[in-house]
Amino acid sequence: MFHNVIVKTPCPSICEGITSAPELGKPIYEKALQQHARYIEALRQCGVEVTILPADDRYPDSCFVEDVAVLTRKCAVVTNPGAPSRNGETAAIVPVLERFYPKEDIHFIREPGTLEGGDVMMVGDTFYVGLSARTNAEGIAQFAAILHRYGFACEQVPLEKVLHLKTGVNYLENGNLLVSGEFTDKPCFQGYHRVQIPEAEAYAANCIWVNGTVIVPEGYPAVKAAVEGLGYPVLTVDTSEFRKIDGGLSCLSLRF
Ligand code: CIR
């Protein structure tokens, strides 16, 4: 059960966000703002309190607030993003986390460790972490040491192709895992009820479970049908502008 969600308003410089898909064009700021507002509305429909942080135009990718922290029910971990243009985004999250966690339960990933929240998938008390272009082995070692102090487990998942772990695999609770591409056959996920996402809709593997409801990106009918088939109520949100810079539903919030 999540009570709180933190989001960060997209900034005008979003059109300069990092992308692996320039062929999709640049995000349109006004449209991104509208989609973000609808995202907040969907989250509220799921019964969470939404904290909205102001836009920060110094950081084009800063609306992807998931990457700057990992929030658990016992502690918060401020990350150290591996993307140089995003590294400074963490400063703004610290005072916000202090509203929700005692200072002694706020931890930090430090150089030379790097870690981005998009690489962390929580499954109960186990945290799967992608070893990626953004998250390195030292970052994972620091993260694991913090988690162990709270009785949580950490499992490393090497990535081959995608940006972040949750680009391709997402847990919907109740043993259900949405998997696409390289995650289909990973041994560490064999024990879950895996729902294979067709390649044509791979982007929509990034759905989020929020208090029993699953939010699915708009325009991916096979994924929507698969999630409904699992018995979840579904809300859809158009994320076209965020997709242009490799962002999805999970990236846009911290849920805790
Ligand atoms: C980036 O490359 O960092 C952004 N353009 C996209 C971040 C997406 N975040 C996520 O998957 N958690």
Tab-separated table of C-alpha atoms and ligand atoms in Angstrom:
chain	number	residue	atom	x	y	z
A	1	MET	CA	0.000	0.000	0.000
A	2	PHE	CA	1.359	3.406	-0.948
A	3	HIS	CA	0.271	6.531	0.896
A	4	ASN	CA	2.486	9.078	-0.791
A	5	VAL	CA	3.786	9.916	-4.201
A	6	ILE	CA	6.325	12.563	-5.188
A	7	VAL	CA	6.342	13.998	-8.699
A	8	LYS	CA	8.255	16.857	-10.282
A	9	THR	CA	6.782	19.230	-12.840
A	10	PRO	CA	8.374	19.036	-16.314
A	11	CYS	CA	10.464	22.065	-17.253
A	12	PRO	CA	10.657	23.955	-20.572
A	13	SER	CA	14.112	22.465	-21.274
A	14	ILE	CA	12.522	18.972	-21.367
A	15	CYS	CA	13.008	19.136	-25.130
A	16	GLU	CA	16.750	18.756	-24.460
A	17	GLY	CA	16.349	15.574	-22.401
A	18	ILE	CA	18.627	12.615	-23.063
A	19	THR	CA	17.224	10.301	-25.685
A	20	SER	CA	18.100	7.094	-27.466
A	21	ALA	CA	15.276	7.686	-29.963
A	22	PRO	CA	15.774	11.066	-31.671
A	23	GLU	CA	13.605	9.814	-34.542
A	24	LEU	CA	10.559	10.277	-32.285
A	25	GLY	CA	11.137	14.038	-32.245
A	26	LYS	CA	11.509	16.368	-29.281
A	27	PRO	CA	8.946	16.525	-26.484
A	28	ILE	CA	6.463	19.377	-26.717
A	29	TYR	CA	6.588	21.160	-23.382
A	30	GLU	CA	2.906	22.203	-23.228
A	31	LYS	CA	1.788	18.703	-24.068
A	32	ALA	CA	4.154	17.211	-21.501
A	33	LEU	CA	2.595	19.474	-18.864
A	34	GLN	CA	-0.900	18.312	-19.803
A	35	GLN	CA	0.114	14.672	-19.712
A	36	HIS	CA	1.808	15.204	-16.376
A	37	ALA	CA	-1.354	16.766	-14.940
A	38	ARG	CA	-3.375	13.755	-16.088
A	39	TYR	CA	-0.767	11.449	-14.524
A	40	ILE	CA	-1.219	13.224	-11.191
A	41	GLU	CA	-4.978	12.880	-11.509
A	42	ALA	CA	-4.657	9.129	-12.126
A	43	LEU	CA	-2.398	8.754	-9.088
A	44	ARG	CA	-4.914	10.605	-6.921
A	45	GLN	CA	-7.626	8.260	-8.162
A	46	CYS	CA	-5.525	5.468	-6.645
A	47	GLY	CA	-5.806	7.051	-3.222
A	48	VAL	CA	-2.358	8.545	-2.711
A	49	GLU	CA	-1.331	11.990	-1.498
A	50	VAL	CA	0.698	13.635	-4.276
A	51	THR	CA	3.554	16.030	-3.474
A	52	ILE	CA	4.352	18.127	-6.536
A	53	LEU	CA	7.858	19.561	-6.736
A	54	PRO	CA	8.487	22.680	-8.813
A	55	ALA	CA	10.108	22.451	-12.229
A	56	ASP	CA	13.868	22.944	-12.447
A	57	ASP	CA	14.904	24.153	-15.878
A	58	ARG	CA	18.594	23.489	-15.202
A	59	TYR	CA	17.873	19.785	-15.563
A	60	PRO	CA	15.977	18.751	-18.712
A	61	ASP	CA	15.282	15.237	-17.371
A	62	SER	CA	14.340	16.264	-13.842
A	63	CYS	CA	10.664	15.301	-14.151
A	64	PHE	CA	11.922	11.689	-13.975
A	65	VAL	CA	12.099	11.976	-10.228
A	66	GLU	CA	12.202	8.207	-9.736
A	67	ASP	CA	15.885	8.209	-10.622
A	68	VAL	CA	17.104	10.411	-7.768
A	69	ALA	CA	15.928	8.313	-4.826
A	70	VAL	CA	14.749	4.890	-3.746
A	71	LEU	CA	12.067	5.018	-1.087
A	72	THR	CA	11.253	2.015	1.071
A	73	ARG	CA	8.914	1.605	4.008
A	74	LYS	CA	11.861	1.885	6.419
A	75	CYS	CA	14.425	4.134	4.751
A	76	ALA	CA	15.221	6.429	1.855
A	77	VAL	CA	18.285	6.250	-0.348
A	78	VAL	CA	19.355	9.286	-2.344
A	79	THR	CA	21.023	7.986	-5.479
A	80	ASN	CA	24.033	9.198	-7.440
A	81	PRO	CA	22.840	9.291	-11.052
A	82	GLY	CA	25.305	7.940	-13.580
A	83	ALA	CA	24.225	10.408	-16.260
A	84	PRO	CA	26.450	13.487	-15.753
A	85	SER	CA	23.722	15.909	-16.869
A	86	ARG	CA	21.418	14.478	-14.191
A	87	ASN	CA	23.808	14.127	-11.298
A	88	GLY	CA	22.907	17.472	-9.722
A	89	GLU	CA	19.215	16.581	-9.567
A	90	THR	CA	19.615	14.844	-6.222
A	91	ALA	CA	20.212	18.045	-4.220
A	92	ALA	CA	16.590	19.156	-4.488
A	93	ILE	CA	15.143	15.874	-3.243
A	94	VAL	CA	16.929	15.792	0.128
A	95	PRO	CA	14.821	18.462	1.910
A	96	VAL	CA	11.676	16.846	0.544
A	97	LEU	CA	12.624	13.424	1.902
A	98	GLU	CA	13.283	14.997	5.298
A	99	ARG	CA	9.540	15.679	5.510
A	100	PHE	CA	8.848	11.954	5.312
A	101	TYR	CA	11.860	10.175	6.897
A	102	PRO	CA	13.944	10.787	10.025
A	103	LYS	CA	17.409	12.063	9.066
A	104	GLU	CA	19.121	8.891	10.275
A	105	ASP	CA	17.069	6.859	7.816
A	106	ILE	CA	18.108	8.894	4.793
A	107	HIS	CA	21.182	7.400	3.121
A	108	PHE	CA	23.323	8.343	0.163
A	109	ILE	CA	25.055	6.538	-2.688
A	110	ARG	CA	28.496	8.119	-2.996
A	111	GLU	CA	31.207	8.348	-5.652
A	112	PRO	CA	32.569	6.215	-7.227
A	113	GLY	CA	29.251	4.433	-6.857
A	114	THR	CA	26.455	5.348	-9.231
A	115	LEU	CA	22.826	4.282	-9.067
A	116	GLU	CA	19.579	5.473	-10.629
A	117	GLY	CA	16.162	4.620	-9.218
A	118	GLY	CA	14.908	3.364	-12.576
A	119	ASP	CA	17.244	0.435	-12.044
A	120	VAL	CA	15.584	-0.588	-8.787
A	121	MET	CA	12.515	-2.805	-8.643
A	122	MET	CA	10.941	-3.522	-5.281
A	123	VAL	CA	9.337	-6.921	-4.745
A	124	GLY	CA	8.282	-7.092	-1.129
A	125	ASP	CA	11.485	-6.985	0.904
A	126	THR	CA	13.718	-7.785	-2.066
A	127	PHE	CA	15.154	-5.097	-4.301
A	128	TYR	CA	16.320	-6.125	-7.769
A	129	VAL	CA	18.914	-3.717	-9.132
A	130	GLY	CA	20.018	-3.418	-12.735
A	131	LEU	CA	23.740	-3.248	-13.447
A	132	SER	CA	23.481	-0.774	-16.293
A	133	ALA	CA	25.166	2.110	-18.064
A	134	ARG	CA	23.840	4.289	-15.193
A	135	THR	CA	24.200	2.021	-12.174
A	136	ASN	CA	27.598	0.474	-11.439
A	137	ALA	CA	28.738	-2.418	-9.255
A	138	GLU	CA	30.035	-0.090	-6.542
A	139	GLY	CA	26.681	1.708	-6.417
A	140	ILE	CA	24.902	-1.610	-6.046
A	141	ALA	CA	27.312	-2.723	-3.299
A	142	GLN	CA	26.628	0.484	-1.335
A	143	PHE	CA	22.898	0.110	-1.884
A	144	ALA	CA	22.930	-3.539	-0.758
A	145	ALA	CA	24.820	-2.618	2.426
A	146	ILE	CA	22.197	0.014	3.288
A	147	LEU	CA	19.321	-2.364	2.581
A	148	HIS	CA	20.820	-5.145	4.693
A	149	ARG	CA	20.791	-2.872	7.746
A	150	TYR	CA	17.008	-2.764	7.418
A	151	GLY	CA	16.568	-6.469	6.771
A	152	PHE	CA	16.002	-6.068	3.037
A	153	ALA	CA	17.615	-8.203	0.325
A	154	CYS	CA	19.297	-6.984	-2.840
A	155	GLU	CA	19.744	-8.902	-6.062
A	156	GLN	CA	21.814	-7.684	-8.989
A	157	VAL	CA	20.471	-8.071	-12.530
A	158	PRO	CA	22.936	-7.399	-15.357
A	159	LEU	CA	21.346	-5.459	-18.234
A	160	GLU	CA	22.261	-6.006	-21.850
A	161	LYS	CA	20.236	-3.566	-23.928
A	162	VAL	CA	17.760	-1.334	-22.153
A	163	LEU	CA	18.403	1.896	-20.254
A	164	HIS	CA	17.043	0.912	-16.853
A	165	LEU	CA	15.836	-2.329	-15.267
A	166	LYS	CA	12.254	-1.072	-15.141
A	167	THR	CA	12.365	-0.132	-18.803
A	168	GLY	CA	11.758	-3.827	-19.401
A	169	VAL	CA	10.420	-5.490	-16.259
A	170	ASN	CA	7.848	-4.336	-13.719
A	171	TYR	CA	6.261	-5.990	-10.718
A	172	LEU	CA	2.504	-5.687	-10.324
A	173	GLU	CA	2.322	-7.371	-6.903
A	174	ASN	CA	0.543	-10.723	-6.375
A	175	GLY	CA	3.446	-12.550	-8.017
A	176	ASN	CA	2.762	-10.913	-11.399
A	177	LEU	CA	5.641	-9.587	-13.445
A	178	LEU	CA	5.452	-7.822	-16.795
A	179	VAL	CA	8.501	-8.812	-18.838
A	180	SER	CA	9.807	-7.794	-22.225
A	181	GLY	CA	12.874	-8.457	-24.363
A	182	GLU	CA	15.991	-9.438	-22.447
A	183	PHE	CA	14.056	-10.062	-19.232
A	184	THR	CA	11.896	-12.832	-20.620
A	185	ASP	CA	14.304	-15.621	-19.728
A	186	LYS	CA	16.382	-14.213	-16.885
A	187	PRO	CA	16.792	-16.981	-14.300
A	188	CYS	CA	16.153	-14.609	-11.379
A	189	PHE	CA	12.577	-13.996	-12.548
A	190	GLN	CA	11.619	-17.620	-13.249
A	191	GLY	CA	9.660	-17.954	-10.012
A	192	TYR	CA	7.158	-15.233	-10.912
A	193	HIS	CA	4.036	-15.347	-13.012
A	194	ARG	CA	5.582	-13.680	-16.044
A	195	VAL	CA	3.432	-11.899	-18.556
A	196	GLN	CA	5.300	-11.507	-21.812
A	197	ILE	CA	4.894	-8.123	-23.497
A	198	PRO	CA	4.977	-8.264	-27.315
A	199	GLU	CA	7.962	-6.507	-28.887
A	200	ALA	CA	5.724	-3.980	-30.667
A	201	GLU	CA	4.454	-2.782	-27.275
A	202	ALA	CA	7.701	-3.139	-25.325
A	203	TYR	CA	7.530	0.469	-24.133
A	204	ALA	CA	4.413	-0.390	-22.139
A	205	ALA	CA	6.223	-2.977	-20.018
A	206	ASN	CA	6.699	0.055	-17.802
A	207	CYS	CA	3.353	0.049	-15.987
A	208	ILE	CA	2.873	0.932	-12.331
A	209	TRP	CA	0.837	-0.765	-9.636
A	210	VAL	CA	-0.689	1.758	-7.244
A	211	ASN	CA	-2.836	0.330	-4.470
A	212	GLY	CA	-4.450	-2.407	-6.525
A	213	THR	CA	-4.911	-0.401	-9.705
A	214	VAL	CA	-2.427	-0.582	-12.574
A	215	ILE	CA	-1.648	2.527	-14.600
A	216	VAL	CA	-0.820	1.610	-18.208
A	217	PRO	CA	0.488	3.957	-20.896
A	218	GLU	CA	-2.213	4.926	-23.377
A	219	GLY	CA	-2.119	3.356	-26.818
A	220	TYR	CA	-0.882	-0.154	-26.009
A	221	PRO	CA	-3.956	-2.387	-26.330
A	222	ALA	CA	-2.199	-5.727	-25.920
A	223	VAL	CA	-0.628	-4.664	-22.625
A	224	LYS	CA	-3.877	-3.152	-21.375
A	225	ALA	CA	-5.749	-6.373	-22.197
A	226	ALA	CA	-3.047	-8.488	-20.531
A	227	VAL	CA	-3.153	-6.430	-17.337
A	228	GLU	CA	-6.952	-6.492	-17.266
A	229	GLY	CA	-6.735	-10.230	-17.838
A	230	LEU	CA	-4.796	-10.488	-14.582
A	231	GLY	CA	-7.816	-8.952	-12.863
A	232	TYR	CA	-6.537	-5.436	-12.174
A	233	PRO	CA	-8.561	-2.295	-12.716
A	234	VAL	CA	-6.628	-0.227	-15.268
A	235	LEU	CA	-6.178	3.515	-15.761
A	236	THR	CA	-4.419	4.783	-18.862
A	237	VAL	CA	-2.304	7.896	-19.205
A	238	ASP	CA	-0.797	9.252	-22.412
A	239	THR	CA	2.986	9.480	-22.018
A	240	SER	CA	3.942	10.217	-25.629
A	241	GLU	CA	6.073	13.263	-24.770
A	242	PHE	CA	8.047	11.424	-22.094
A	243	ARG	CA	8.579	8.428	-24.338
A	244	LYS	CA	10.468	10.683	-26.746
A	245	ILE	CA	13.202	10.969	-24.126
A	246	ASP	CA	13.088	7.377	-22.886
A	247	GLY	CA	10.776	8.080	-19.954
A	248	GLY	CA	7.828	6.016	-18.817
A	249	LEU	CA	5.213	5.902	-16.105
A	250	SER	CA	7.423	4.661	-13.295
A	251	CYS	CA	10.133	7.255	-14.001
A	252	LEU	CA	7.705	10.085	-13.307
A	253	SER	CA	7.136	9.364	-9.617
A	254	LEU	CA	8.391	8.069	-6.311
A	255	ARG	CA	5.754	5.873	-4.695
A	256	PHE	CA	5.988	4.975	-1.013
B	1	CIR	C1	17.384	9.707	-19.053
B	1	CIR	O1	18.000	9.259	-20.038
B	1	CIR	O2	17.880	9.737	-17.942
B	1	CIR	C2	16.005	10.238	-19.273
B	1	CIR	N1	15.902	10.809	-20.570
B	1	CIR	C3	14.981	9.132	-19.092
B	1	CIR	C4	14.943	8.607	-17.686
B	1	CIR	C5	13.951	7.536	-17.523
B	1	CIR	N2	13.863	7.129	-16.163
B	1	CIR	C6	13.569	5.913	-15.760
B	1	CIR	O3	13.492	4.992	-16.567
B	1	CIR	N3	13.455	5.716	-14.463
